[in-house]
Short mmCIF file of C-alpha atoms and ligand atoms in Angstrom, two decimals:
data_model
loop_
_atom_site.label_atom_id
_atom_site.label_comp_id
_atom_site.label_asym_id
_atom_site.label_seq_id
_atom_site.Cartn_x
_atom_site.Cartn_y
_atom_site.Cartn_z
CA MET A 1 0.00 0.00 0.00
CA ILE A 2 2.92 2.33 0.74
CA HIS A 3 6.50 1.98 -0.37
CA THR A 4 9.08 4.72 -0.01
CA ASP A 5 12.73 4.78 -0.91
CA LYS A 6 14.95 7.33 0.86
CA LEU A 7 12.13 9.84 0.94
CA ALA A 8 13.44 13.23 2.05
CA LYS A 9 12.29 16.82 2.45
CA THR A 10 14.39 19.89 2.99
CA PHE A 11 12.75 23.25 3.56
CA THR A 12 14.54 26.47 2.78
CA VAL A 13 13.35 29.51 4.65
CA LYS A 14 15.29 32.75 4.24
CA LYS A 15 18.46 30.90 3.22
CA GLU A 16 18.20 28.66 6.23
CA THR A 17 17.65 24.99 5.45
CA VAL A 18 15.70 22.55 7.57
CA ASP A 19 16.19 18.86 6.85
CA ALA A 20 12.74 17.87 8.06
CA VAL A 21 12.78 14.29 6.72
CA LYS A 22 16.13 12.68 6.04
CA GLY A 23 15.57 9.71 3.77
CA VAL A 24 12.96 7.37 5.20
CA ASP A 25 12.17 3.87 3.92
CA ILE A 26 8.62 2.90 4.77
CA ASP A 27 6.66 -0.18 3.75
CA VAL A 28 3.04 -0.58 4.73
CA ALA A 29 1.04 -3.65 3.66
CA PRO A 30 -2.69 -3.55 2.85
CA GLY A 31 -4.83 -3.60 5.99
CA GLU A 32 -2.07 -2.53 8.39
CA LEU A 33 -2.60 0.05 11.12
CA VAL A 34 0.62 1.97 11.62
CA ALA A 35 1.31 4.76 14.09
CA PHE A 36 4.04 7.36 13.67
CA LEU A 37 5.31 8.45 17.03
CA GLY A 38 7.84 11.18 17.70
CA PRO A 39 8.33 14.51 19.46
CA ASN A 40 7.38 17.92 18.07
CA GLY A 41 9.25 18.70 14.89
CA ALA A 42 10.34 15.09 14.30
CA GLY A 43 9.05 15.09 10.74
CA LYS A 44 5.78 13.17 11.13
CA SER A 45 3.50 15.66 9.40
CA THR A 46 6.05 16.37 6.68
CA THR A 47 6.23 12.64 5.91
CA LEU A 48 2.44 12.39 5.80
CA ARG A 49 2.19 15.48 3.62
CA MET A 50 4.61 13.97 1.10
CA LEU A 51 2.70 10.69 1.06
CA THR A 52 -0.55 12.57 0.49
CA THR A 53 0.98 14.75 -2.29
CA LEU A 54 0.63 18.03 -0.39
CA LEU A 55 4.40 18.44 -0.44
CA THR A 56 6.83 17.46 -3.19
CA PRO A 57 9.72 15.36 -1.91
CA THR A 58 13.17 16.92 -2.22
CA SER A 59 14.58 13.50 -3.06
CA GLY A 60 13.64 9.85 -2.91
CA THR A 61 10.47 8.20 -4.15
CA ALA A 62 7.12 7.11 -2.76
CA ARG A 63 4.37 4.91 -4.14
CA VAL A 64 1.03 5.18 -2.39
CA ALA A 65 -1.83 2.81 -3.23
CA GLY A 66 0.25 1.68 -6.19
CA VAL A 67 0.71 5.21 -7.60
CA ASP A 68 3.85 7.34 -7.66
CA VAL A 69 3.28 10.54 -5.66
CA THR A 70 5.33 12.73 -7.98
CA ALA A 71 4.24 11.26 -11.31
CA ASP A 72 0.50 11.12 -10.58
CA PRO A 73 -0.53 13.11 -7.50
CA ALA A 74 -4.18 13.25 -8.62
CA GLY A 75 -4.22 9.45 -8.83
CA VAL A 76 -2.93 9.22 -5.26
CA ARG A 77 -5.48 11.73 -3.99
CA ALA A 78 -8.38 9.84 -5.52
CA ARG A 79 -7.37 6.72 -3.60
CA ILE A 80 -6.70 8.11 -0.15
CA GLY A 81 -8.29 9.99 2.70
CA TYR A 82 -6.30 12.58 4.65
CA ILE A 83 -7.09 14.28 7.89
CA GLY A 84 -4.52 16.97 8.49
CA GLN A 85 -3.14 18.19 11.77
CA GLY A 86 -4.88 21.53 11.44
CA ASN A 87 -8.60 22.00 11.10
CA GLY A 88 -9.86 21.44 7.59
CA GLY A 89 -13.28 23.02 7.74
CA GLY A 90 -13.51 26.55 9.03
CA HIS A 91 -16.34 28.10 7.21
CA SER A 92 -19.79 29.41 7.65
CA PHE A 93 -21.27 26.27 6.12
CA ARG A 94 -23.33 23.93 8.20
CA VAL A 95 -21.59 20.74 9.30
CA ILE A 96 -23.87 18.48 7.26
CA ASP A 97 -23.35 20.57 4.11
CA GLU A 98 -19.60 20.55 4.55
CA LEU A 99 -19.66 16.75 4.66
CA VAL A 100 -21.99 16.35 1.70
CA MET A 101 -19.85 18.74 -0.32
CA GLN A 102 -16.76 16.69 0.47
CA GLY A 103 -18.56 13.54 -0.72
CA ARG A 104 -19.60 15.31 -3.93
CA PHE A 105 -15.98 16.37 -4.56
CA TYR A 106 -15.13 12.68 -4.48
CA GLY A 107 -17.79 11.87 -7.03
CA MET A 108 -20.56 10.58 -4.76
CA ASN A 109 -24.14 11.41 -5.76
CA SER A 110 -26.15 13.66 -3.44
CA ALA A 111 -28.25 10.89 -1.91
CA ASP A 112 -25.23 8.68 -1.13
CA ALA A 113 -23.29 11.63 0.23
CA LEU A 114 -26.15 12.61 2.51
CA ALA A 115 -26.63 9.05 3.77
CA ARG A 116 -22.91 8.67 4.42
CA ALA A 117 -22.76 12.07 6.17
CA ARG A 118 -25.62 11.10 8.48
CA GLU A 119 -23.98 7.79 9.28
CA LEU A 120 -20.69 9.49 10.17
CA LEU A 121 -22.37 12.23 12.21
CA GLN A 122 -24.10 9.54 14.21
CA SER A 123 -21.06 7.45 14.89
CA LEU A 124 -18.81 10.41 15.69
CA ASP A 125 -21.40 11.76 18.09
CA LEU A 126 -22.08 14.85 15.99
CA ALA A 127 -25.70 14.22 15.04
CA ASP A 128 -27.00 17.04 17.23
CA LEU A 129 -24.59 19.46 15.60
CA ALA A 130 -25.44 18.66 11.98
CA LYS A 131 -27.06 22.03 11.37
CA ARG A 132 -24.59 24.16 13.28
CA THR A 133 -22.11 26.21 11.29
CA VAL A 134 -18.56 24.96 11.36
CA ILE A 135 -17.04 28.08 12.91
CA LYS A 136 -19.28 27.66 15.95
CA LEU A 137 -17.99 24.21 16.86
CA SER A 138 -15.70 23.68 19.81
CA GLY A 139 -12.14 22.46 19.14
CA GLY A 140 -12.94 18.81 19.85
CA GLN A 141 -16.19 18.91 17.89
CA ARG A 142 -14.39 20.40 14.95
CA ARG A 143 -11.71 17.77 15.13
CA ARG A 144 -14.40 15.11 14.92
CA MET A 145 -15.89 16.85 11.92
CA ASP A 146 -12.44 16.82 10.28
CA VAL A 147 -12.30 13.09 10.84
CA ALA A 148 -15.76 12.68 9.30
CA LEU A 149 -14.58 14.69 6.26
CA GLY A 150 -11.66 12.30 5.74
CA LEU A 151 -13.93 9.28 6.00
CA MET A 152 -16.70 10.48 3.66
CA HIS A 153 -15.58 8.58 0.56
CA SER A 154 -14.58 5.43 2.51
CA PRO A 155 -10.98 5.45 1.25
CA ARG A 156 -8.95 2.24 1.17
CA LEU A 157 -6.03 4.10 2.66
CA LEU A 158 -6.50 6.69 5.34
CA PHE A 159 -3.93 9.13 6.76
CA LEU A 160 -4.69 10.83 10.04
CA ASP A 161 -2.37 13.46 11.49
CA GLU A 162 -3.05 13.54 15.23
CA PRO A 163 -6.72 12.64 14.83
CA SER A 164 -7.58 12.61 18.50
CA THR A 165 -5.68 15.65 19.75
CA GLY A 166 -8.06 17.90 21.64
CA MET A 167 -10.77 15.29 22.05
CA ASP A 168 -12.13 14.23 25.41
CA PRO A 169 -11.69 10.57 26.42
CA GLN A 170 -15.22 9.64 25.44
CA ASN A 171 -14.84 11.01 21.94
CA ARG A 172 -11.39 9.52 21.56
CA ALA A 173 -13.02 6.18 22.30
CA ASN A 174 -15.80 6.87 19.75
CA LEU A 175 -13.24 7.79 17.15
CA TRP A 176 -11.27 4.63 17.73
CA GLU A 177 -14.38 2.51 17.62
CA HIS A 178 -15.17 4.00 14.25
CA ILE A 179 -11.65 3.51 12.94
CA MET A 180 -11.61 -0.10 14.08
CA ARG A 181 -14.98 -0.75 12.46
CA MET A 182 -13.72 0.69 9.18
CA ARG A 183 -10.83 -1.68 9.29
CA GLU A 184 -12.99 -4.67 9.97
CA GLU A 185 -15.67 -3.86 7.45
CA HIS A 186 -13.57 -2.44 4.65
CA GLY A 187 -10.02 -3.60 5.36
CA THR A 188 -8.91 0.05 5.38
CA THR A 189 -5.19 0.64 5.73
CA ILE A 190 -4.53 3.31 8.33
CA VAL A 191 -1.48 5.47 8.92
CA LEU A 192 -1.68 7.93 11.76
CA THR A 193 0.44 10.11 13.98
CA THR A 194 -0.26 10.61 17.63
CA HIS A 195 1.15 12.11 20.76
CA TYR A 196 -0.86 9.74 22.89
CA MET A 197 1.46 6.88 23.61
CA ASP A 198 -1.33 4.69 24.87
CA GLU A 199 -2.99 5.00 21.47
CA ALA A 200 0.14 4.06 19.60
CA ASP A 201 0.63 1.27 22.06
CA SER A 202 -2.73 -0.39 22.24
CA MET A 203 -4.34 0.39 18.91
CA SER A 204 -1.67 -0.08 16.28
CA GLU A 205 0.04 -3.26 15.35
CA ARG A 206 3.05 -1.35 14.30
CA VAL A 207 4.81 1.72 15.59
CA ILE A 208 7.30 3.75 13.59
CA ILE A 209 9.29 6.05 15.84
CA ILE A 210 10.65 9.15 14.11
CA ASP A 211 13.22 11.49 15.56
CA HIS A 212 15.02 14.36 13.81
CA GLY A 213 13.67 13.25 10.44
CA ARG A 214 14.88 9.66 10.72
CA ILE A 215 13.14 6.40 11.53
CA ILE A 216 14.80 5.07 14.64
CA ALA A 217 12.50 2.11 15.27
CA ASP A 218 9.84 0.22 13.35
CA ASP A 219 8.20 -2.78 14.95
CA THR A 220 5.23 -3.91 17.01
CA ALA A 221 4.83 -1.98 20.23
CA ALA A 222 5.17 -5.22 22.17
CA ARG A 223 8.48 -6.13 20.56
CA LEU A 224 9.88 -2.60 20.84
CA LYS A 225 9.19 -2.65 24.53
CA ALA A 226 10.43 -6.19 25.08
CA ASN A 227 13.66 -5.65 23.13
CA LEU A 228 14.62 -2.23 24.26
CA ALA A 229 13.30 -1.20 27.58
CA GLY A 230 12.93 -4.00 30.12
CA ASP A 231 10.65 -3.66 33.11
CA LEU A 232 11.07 -0.78 35.53
CA LEU A 233 11.76 -1.76 39.08
CA ALA A 234 11.61 0.61 42.02
CA VAL A 235 12.58 -0.92 45.33
CA GLU A 236 12.99 0.66 48.76
CA VAL A 237 15.25 -0.48 51.59
CA ALA A 238 16.15 1.01 54.96
CA ALA A 239 18.91 3.59 54.53
CA ALA A 240 21.08 1.80 57.09
CA SER A 241 21.23 -1.35 54.94
CA ALA A 242 21.37 0.25 51.49
CA ALA A 243 25.11 -0.19 51.11
CA GLY A 244 24.65 -3.96 51.22
CA VAL A 245 22.55 -4.09 48.05
CA ARG A 246 24.12 -1.52 45.72
CA GLY A 247 26.38 -4.06 44.04
CA LEU A 248 23.59 -6.59 43.83
CA LEU A 249 21.22 -4.17 42.15
CA GLY A 250 23.95 -2.97 39.80
CA ARG A 251 24.48 -6.54 38.57
CA ALA A 252 20.70 -7.05 38.21
CA ALA A 253 20.50 -3.96 35.98
CA ALA A 254 22.86 -5.73 33.58
CA GLY A 255 24.96 -2.70 32.77
CA GLY A 256 22.02 -0.28 32.97
CA GLU A 257 21.89 2.67 35.29
CA VAL A 258 20.70 2.38 38.89
CA SER A 259 19.40 5.65 40.24
CA GLU A 260 18.69 6.26 43.89
CA ASN A 261 17.25 8.87 46.16
CA SER A 262 16.71 8.83 49.88
CA TYR A 263 14.04 10.22 52.14
CA ASP A 264 12.80 9.50 55.69
CA GLY A 265 15.46 6.89 56.38
CA VAL A 266 14.63 4.98 53.22
CA VAL A 267 16.59 4.64 49.99
CA ARG A 268 14.64 4.18 46.79
CA PHE A 269 16.51 2.47 43.96
CA ARG A 270 15.27 2.48 40.39
CA LEU A 271 16.55 0.27 37.65
CA ARG A 272 15.54 -1.43 34.48
CA LEU A 273 15.23 -5.15 34.88
CA PRO A 274 15.04 -7.25 31.73
CA GLU A 275 12.30 -9.87 32.24
CA GLY A 276 11.30 -8.23 35.49
CA ALA A 277 8.52 -10.60 36.48
CA ARG A 278 10.83 -13.59 36.17
CA LEU A 279 13.87 -12.08 37.88
CA ALA A 280 12.32 -9.90 40.60
CA PRO A 281 11.52 -12.73 43.08
CA GLY A 282 15.12 -14.00 43.01
CA LEU A 283 16.41 -10.48 43.43
CA LEU A 284 14.18 -9.94 46.46
CA LEU A 285 15.51 -13.10 48.04
CA GLU A 286 19.09 -12.03 47.41
CA MET A 287 18.38 -8.64 48.98
CA HIS A 288 16.84 -10.32 51.96
CA ASP A 289 19.86 -12.62 52.34
CA ALA A 290 22.17 -9.61 52.04
CA GLY A 291 20.48 -8.09 55.10
CA ALA A 292 18.50 -5.45 53.21
CA PRO A 293 14.95 -6.70 52.79
CA ALA A 294 12.78 -4.65 50.47
CA GLN A 295 10.29 -2.39 52.20
CA SER A 296 8.31 -1.75 49.07
CA LEU A 297 8.49 -2.82 45.48
CA GLU A 298 7.01 -1.55 42.25
CA LEU A 299 7.42 -3.34 38.95
CA LYS A 300 6.06 -1.69 35.84
CA PRO A 301 6.09 -2.87 32.26
CA PRO A 302 7.81 -0.35 30.01
CA THR A 303 5.91 2.18 27.91
CA LEU A 304 6.78 3.46 24.46
CA ASP A 305 8.12 6.51 26.25
CA ASP A 306 10.73 4.27 27.87
CA VAL A 307 11.56 2.90 24.44
CA PHE A 308 12.05 6.42 23.13
CA LEU A 309 14.19 7.32 26.14
CA GLU A 310 16.32 4.24 25.59
CA LEU A 311 16.81 5.06 21.91
CA THR A 312 17.47 8.79 22.18
CA GLY A 313 18.32 9.56 25.78
CA ARG A 314 15.40 12.00 25.75
CA ASN A 315 11.90 11.83 27.04
CA LEU A 316 9.20 11.66 24.40
CA ARG A 317 6.61 13.26 26.65
CA GLU A 318 8.78 16.29 27.39
CA GLY A 319 9.19 16.92 23.68
CA ALA A 320 5.58 16.15 22.91
CA ASN A 321 3.78 18.31 25.42
CA ARG A 322 2.35 21.40 23.92
N1 ATP B 401 6.61 24.64 5.48
C1 ATP B 401 7.69 24.58 6.26
N2 ATP B 401 8.72 25.43 6.11
C2 ATP B 401 9.83 25.34 6.87
N3 ATP B 401 10.03 24.42 7.82
C3 ATP B 401 9.05 23.54 8.01
C4 ATP B 401 7.83 23.55 7.26
N4 ATP B 401 7.05 22.53 7.68
C5 ATP B 401 7.74 21.92 8.66
N5 ATP B 401 8.94 22.51 8.85
C6 ATP B 401 9.97 22.09 9.82
O1 ATP B 401 10.26 20.72 9.57
C7 ATP B 401 10.44 20.02 10.80
C8 ATP B 401 9.45 18.86 10.89
O2 ATP B 401 8.15 19.39 11.04
P1 ATP B 401 6.86 18.46 11.11
O3 ATP B 401 5.68 19.35 11.05
O4 ATP B 401 6.98 17.40 10.08
O5 ATP B 401 7.01 17.82 12.56
P2 ATP B 401 6.01 16.88 13.37
O6 ATP B 401 6.76 15.64 13.69
O7 ATP B 401 4.73 16.73 12.64
O8 ATP B 401 5.79 17.71 14.71
P3 ATP B 401 4.48 17.95 15.62
O9 ATP B 401 4.46 16.83 16.57
O10 ATP B 401 4.79 19.24 16.30
O11 ATP B 401 3.29 18.03 14.75
C9 ATP B 401 10.30 21.05 11.90
O12 ATP B 401 11.57 21.48 12.24
C10 ATP B 401 9.49 22.16 11.24
O13 ATP B 401 9.78 23.40 11.81
MG1 MG B 402 2.82 17.29 13.01
#
């Protein structure tokens, strides 16, 4: 469905160049759900905008739905849906008319467009707002209308740039329900970007992590976490006995860092423990035998944020917060 070869984009603004995307190779098979994850400015939107023909690549090639983006942009556009990061609608039209118009642009007849618009308004929880003008919608409502616009012509391949940003949890859930149903019913291929790590984590089969215009990881969320991060262990011992377990914990971290801070006569150690659930019991016993029994223990599976931290030394969330 998507194949790119060293796809790159350089912007030049007032003689200053920005290498926004530095040669990415992406392959997406029909029916896949792929999430692009990365901090602000990583190059996610620029990549999506090249794949959707809104930007011309500086170098490299991309085929989308079997069509070359440079040779036949109109052919690509006819085959895809795109929901941009910004708001698409912004006019004094009514919501329902905006949707019908979009359907008509894609060659649907009026009756089909109206039926499809009603269906989408219902499932995106916008039915009550059908007759409101677009400029009067709240941010989250407008975002949902943008999503409806992208879905009007039931594309086989759908690009969504931060579809759920600004939505409340209930509407995020509605949106995801709708996206999942589209996949099941129509086998839609979906490529999206998100700042919500839980979305990338639980909804997509595959996560492509982008940083500084390069792909630094491309795998299932489960494998990325298993391979790179290890479980996070926080364990507390009495300050008086802490010295007895430093070496032990250092070995358990298998070369990783062990951080510690102390408060109220307790020292809290944090480390990354590969296969935490399997190794933690033995470690606790060893600590006990070393005269420093654990006073509390917390073992957490890693998140994609931990994966990002491991890969870049930076925190994804810090970069991603707006
Ligand atoms: N039209 C443009 N002209 C100049 N620079 C641009 C343009 N569009 C994007 N950039 C720059 O390219 C880089 C990548 O931007 P891009 O919008 O692709 O990031 P992103 O990963 O989508 O970030 P965000 O999470 O903030 O949406 C940034 O440094 C940005 O400032
Ligand atoms: Mg973006």
